[in-house]
Amino acid sequence: MARIAPTARTLIDAARDLAADCDRLRFAPPVTHVYNPLAYARPMHEQYLARFAQTPKRVLLLGMNPGPWGMAQTGVPFGEVAAVRGWMELDAPLAPGTAPSPQTLTPHPKRPLEGLACQRSEVSGRRLWGLMQDRFQTAERFFEQHLVVNYCPLVFMEESARNRTPDKLPAEERHPLETACDAHLRRIVETLGPAFLVGVGKFAQAQARRVLAEDFPSVTVTSILHPSPASPAANRGWAAQATQQLLDAGVWDDA
């Protein structure tokens, strides 16, 4: 990798620490598979940060955790393959021979790890990055003032391959995970100095408000509708609704 800007290097180091912290955790049934893309997709995640997190940002968008066909494949938050490969022009492979996590040595047969070869589309990522492409045209223009990260880096699956979100974990598993994720979020905010933190969905907004309330009172925490196809509201013109929410919050202007 070419010389990395200090800001990006700080975020890369923080992500490595978070990955290691999460690898030490264990999760009980109904969780049967745990994926940590910060480990097996580290090359792409670090390429993303090295290219697009070189400077402080005005706006930090915060997702909940990776989707199975997005960040779980590419290591990029909301990382739908077409957006990562086409719009962002990132191309790093998965780390060879890396298991999904220390708890899960082989992928779930219904959720293979294929990297940029994955043919499935992550709808949430397609919607989010599609909006950014429509508004900013180039990735360079978007990332000049914005960065997208996730609060939790792990994917949790049940035996059926059903996704299990972090908020559904029992307290004895959720609290150690939150301790690691909270520390990581604080490091990101310290490093990037955003004026706005935008939770992509109410869960991310709530976590951000809890973490930042005491030490970062100058950061305005707001949210946009989550772009998941599981949300009936998101299926009724998500891009227009999210744009209006960002305008109303003062994150974007009409220009």
Coordinates of N, CA and C in Angstrom, one line a residue, residues 25-126:
L25 N -14.5 -12.1 21.5 CA -15.9 -12.4 22.1 C -16.5 -13.6 21.5
R26 N -17.4 -14.2 22.2 CA -18.1 -15.4 21.8 C -19.6 -15.2 22.0
F27 N -20.4 -15.8 21.1 CA -21.8 -15.6 21.1 C -22.5 -17.0 21.0
A28 N -23.6 -17.1 21.8 CA -24.3 -18.4 22.0 C -25.5 -18.5 21.1
P29 N -26.0 -19.7 20.9 CA -27.3 -19.8 20.1 C -28.4 -18.9 20.7
P30 N -29.2 -18.4 19.8 CA -29.4 -18.9 18.4 C -28.4 -18.4 17.4
V31 N -27.4 -17.6 17.8 CA -26.3 -17.3 16.9 C -25.5 -18.5 16.7
T32 N -25.3 -18.9 15.4 CA -24.5 -20.0 15.1 C -23.2 -19.6 14.2
H33 N -23.3 -18.5 13.6 CA -22.2 -18.0 12.7 C -21.9 -16.5 13.0
V34 N -20.7 -16.2 13.1 CA -20.2 -14.8 13.3 C -19.2 -14.5 12.2
Y35 N -19.4 -13.4 11.5 CA -18.5 -13.0 10.5 C -17.8 -11.6 10.9
N36 N -16.5 -11.5 10.8 CA -15.8 -10.3 11.1 C -15.1 -9.8 9.9
P37 N -15.8 -9.0 9.0 CA -15.1 -8.6 7.8 C -13.9 -7.6 8.0
L38 N -13.8 -7.0 9.2 CA -12.6 -6.2 9.4 C -11.4 -7.1 9.5
A39 N -11.5 -8.4 9.6 CA -10.4 -9.3 9.5 C -10.2 -9.9 8.2
Y40 N -11.2 -10.7 7.7 CA -11.0 -11.4 6.4 C -11.1 -10.5 5.2
A41 N -11.8 -9.3 5.4 CA -11.8 -8.3 4.3 C -11.0 -7.1 4.6
R42 N -10.0 -7.3 5.4 CA -9.1 -6.2 5.8 C -8.5 -5.5 4.7
P43 N -8.0 -6.2 3.6 CA -7.4 -5.4 2.5 C -8.3 -4.4 1.9
M44 N -9.6 -4.7 1.7 CA -10.5 -3.8 1.1 C -10.9 -2.7 2.0
H45 N -11.1 -3.0 3.3 CA -11.5 -2.0 4.3 C -10.4 -1.0 4.4
E46 N -9.1 -1.4 4.4 CA -8.0 -0.5 4.6 C -7.8 0.3 3.3
Q47 N -8.1 -0.3 2.2 CA -8.0 0.5 0.9 C -9.0 1.6 0.9
Y48 N -10.2 1.3 1.4 CA -11.3 2.2 1.5 C -10.9 3.4 2.4
L49 N -10.3 3.1 3.6 CA -9.9 4.2 4.5 C -8.7 4.9 3.9
A50 N -7.8 4.2 3.4 CA -6.6 4.9 2.9 C -6.9 5.9 1.8
R51 N -7.9 5.5 0.9 CA -8.3 6.4 -0.2 C -9.2 7.5 0.2
F52 N -10.2 7.2 1.1 CA -11.3 8.2 1.3 C -11.3 8.8 2.7
A53 N -10.4 8.4 3.6 CA -10.4 9.0 5.0 C -9.1 9.7 5.2
Q54 N -8.6 10.4 4.2 CA -7.3 11.1 4.4 C -7.4 12.4 5.2
T55 N -8.6 12.9 5.3 CA -8.7 14.2 6.0 C -9.9 14.2 6.9
P56 N -10.0 15.2 7.8 CA -11.2 15.3 8.7 C -12.5 15.4 7.8
K57 N -13.6 15.1 8.4 CA -14.9 15.1 7.6 C -15.9 16.0 8.4
R58 N -16.8 16.6 7.6 CA -17.9 17.4 8.2 C -19.0 16.5 8.6
V59 N -19.2 15.4 7.9 CA -20.4 14.5 8.1 C -19.9 13.0 8.2
L60 N -20.3 12.4 9.3 CA -20.0 11.0 9.5 C -21.4 10.3 9.5
L61 N -21.5 9.3 8.5 CA -22.7 8.5 8.5 C -22.4 7.2 9.2
L62 N -23.3 6.8 10.1 CA -23.1 5.6 10.9 C -24.2 4.5 10.7
G63 N -23.8 3.4 10.2 CA -24.7 2.3 10.0 C -24.7 1.4 11.3
M64 N -25.5 0.3 11.3 CA -25.6 -0.5 12.4 C -24.5 -1.6 12.4
N65 N -24.6 -2.5 11.4 CA -23.6 -3.6 11.2 C -23.7 -4.1 9.8
P66 N -22.8 -4.9 9.4 CA -22.7 -5.3 8.0 C -23.9 -6.1 7.5
G67 N -24.2 -6.0 6.2 CA -25.2 -6.9 5.6 C -24.5 -8.0 4.9
P68 N -25.2 -9.1 4.7 CA -24.5 -10.3 4.1 C -24.0 -10.2 2.7
W69 N -24.5 -9.3 1.9 CA -24.1 -9.1 0.5 C -23.4 -7.8 0.3
G70 N -23.2 -7.1 1.4 CA -22.5 -5.8 1.3 C -21.1 -5.8 2.0
M71 N -21.1 -5.2 3.2 CA -19.8 -5.2 3.9 C -19.2 -6.6 4.2
A72 N -20.1 -7.6 4.4 CA -19.7 -8.9 4.6 C -18.9 -9.5 3.4
Q73 N -19.1 -9.0 2.3 CA -18.4 -9.4 1.1 C -17.2 -8.5 0.8
T74 N -17.3 -7.2 1.0 CA -16.4 -6.2 0.5 C -15.5 -5.5 1.6
G75 N -16.0 -5.6 2.8 CA -15.3 -4.9 3.9 C -15.6 -3.4 3.9
V76 N -16.5 -2.9 3.0 CA -16.8 -1.5 3.0 C -18.2 -1.3 3.5
P77 N -18.5 -0.4 4.4 CA -19.8 -0.2 5.0 C -20.8 0.0 3.9
F78 N -22.0 -0.7 4.0 CA -23.0 -0.7 2.9 C -22.4 -1.1 1.6
G79 N -21.4 -1.9 1.6 CA -20.5 -2.0 0.4 C -21.1 -2.9 -0.7
E80 N -22.2 -2.5 -1.3 CA -22.7 -3.3 -2.4 C -21.6 -3.3 -3.5
V81 N -21.5 -4.5 -4.1 CA -20.3 -4.8 -4.9 C -20.2 -3.8 -6.1
A82 N -21.3 -3.6 -6.8 CA -21.2 -2.7 -7.9 C -20.8 -1.3 -7.5
A83 N -21.2 -0.8 -6.4 CA -20.8 0.6 -6.0 C -19.3 0.6 -5.6
V84 N -18.9 -0.5 -4.9 CA -17.5 -0.5 -4.4 C -16.5 -0.7 -5.6
R85 N -16.9 -1.6 -6.5 CA -16.0 -1.8 -7.7 C -16.1 -0.7 -8.7
G86 N -17.3 -0.3 -9.0 CA -17.5 0.7 -10.1 C -17.4 2.1 -9.7
W87 N -18.1 2.6 -8.6 CA -18.1 4.0 -8.3 C -16.8 4.4 -7.5
M88 N -16.5 3.5 -6.5 CA -15.3 3.8 -5.6 C -14.0 3.3 -6.3
E89 N -14.1 2.4 -7.2 CA -13.0 1.9 -7.9 C -12.0 1.2 -6.9
L90 N -12.5 0.4 -6.0 CA -11.7 -0.3 -5.0 C -11.6 -1.8 -5.6
D91 N -10.5 -2.5 -5.3 CA -10.4 -3.8 -5.9 C -9.6 -4.8 -5.1
A92 N -9.5 -4.6 -3.8 CA -8.6 -5.5 -3.0 C -9.4 -6.8 -2.8
P93 N -8.7 -7.9 -2.8 CA -9.3 -9.2 -2.6 C -9.5 -9.5 -1.1
L94 N -10.3 -10.6 -0.8 CA -10.3 -11.0 0.6 C -9.0 -11.6 1.0
A95 N -8.7 -11.5 2.3 CA -7.4 -12.0 2.8 C -7.5 -13.6 2.6
P96 N -6.5 -14.2 1.9 CA -6.5 -15.6 1.7 C -6.5 -16.4 2.9
G97 N -7.3 -17.4 3.0 CA -7.3 -18.4 4.1 C -7.8 -17.9 5.4
T98 N -8.4 -16.8 5.4 CA -8.9 -16.2 6.7 C -10.3 -16.7 7.0
A99 N -10.6 -17.2 8.1 CA -11.9 -17.7 8.5 C -12.8 -16.5 8.8
P100 N -14.2 -16.7 8.7 CA -15.1 -15.6 9.0 C -14.8 -15.0 10.4
S101 N -14.5 -15.8 11.4 CA -14.1 -15.3 12.7 C -13.5 -16.5 13.5
P102 N -12.9 -16.2 14.6 CA -12.4 -17.4 15.4 C -13.5 -18.3 15.9
Q103 N -14.7 -17.8 16.1 CA -15.9 -18.6 16.5 C -16.4 -19.4 15.3
T104 N -16.2 -18.9 14.1 CA -16.8 -19.5 12.9 C -15.7 -19.8 11.9
L105 N -15.3 -21.0 11.8 CA -14.2 -21.3 10.9 C -14.5 -21.5 9.5
T106 N -15.8 -21.8 9.2 CA -16.2 -22.0 7.8 C -17.5 -21.2 7.6
P107 N -17.7 -20.6 6.4 CA -18.9 -19.8 6.2 C -20.2 -20.6 6.2
H108 N -21.3 -20.0 6.5 CA -22.6 -20.6 6.4 C -22.8 -20.9 4.9
P109 N -23.2 -22.1 4.6 CA -23.4 -22.5 3.1 C -24.3 -21.6 2.4
K110 N -25.2 -20.9 3.1 CA -26.1 -20.0 2.4 C -25.6 -18.5 2.3
R111 N -24.4 -18.3 3.0 CA -23.8 -17.0 3.0 C -22.3 -17.1 2.7
P112 N -21.9 -17.6 1.5 CA -20.5 -17.8 1.1 C -19.8 -16.4 1.1
L113 N -18.5 -16.5 1.3 CA -17.7 -15.3 1.1 C -17.0 -15.3 -0.2
E114 N -17.5 -14.4 -1.1 CA -17.0 -14.3 -2.5 C -16.3 -13.0 -2.9
G115 N -16.3 -12.1 -2.0 CA -15.7 -10.8 -2.3 C -16.4 -10.1 -3.4
L116 N -15.6 -9.5 -4.3 CA -16.1 -8.8 -5.5 C -16.7 -9.7 -6.5
A117 N -16.5 -11.0 -6.3 CA -17.2 -12.0 -7.3 C -18.6 -12.3 -6.9
C118 N -19.1 -11.7 -5.7 CA -20.4 -12.0 -5.3 C -21.4 -11.4 -6.3
Q119 N -22.4 -12.2 -6.7 CA -23.4 -11.8 -7.7 C -24.7 -11.2 -7.0
R120 N -24.8 -11.3 -5.7 CA -26.0 -10.8 -5.0 C -25.8 -9.3 -4.8
S121 N -26.9 -8.6 -4.8 CA -26.9 -7.1 -4.6 C -27.4 -6.8 -3.2
E122 N -26.7 -6.0 -2.5 CA -27.1 -5.5 -1.2 C -28.0 -4.3 -1.4
V123 N -29.3 -4.5 -1.2 CA -30.2 -3.4 -1.5 C -30.0 -2.1 -0.7
S124 N -29.7 -2.3 0.6 CA -29.4 -1.1 1.4 C -28.2 -0.3 0.9
G125 N -27.2 -1.0 0.5 CA -26.0 -0.4 -0.1 C -26.3 0.2 -1.4
R126 N -27.1 -0.5 -2.2 CA -27.4 0.1 -3.6 C -28.2 1.4 -3.4

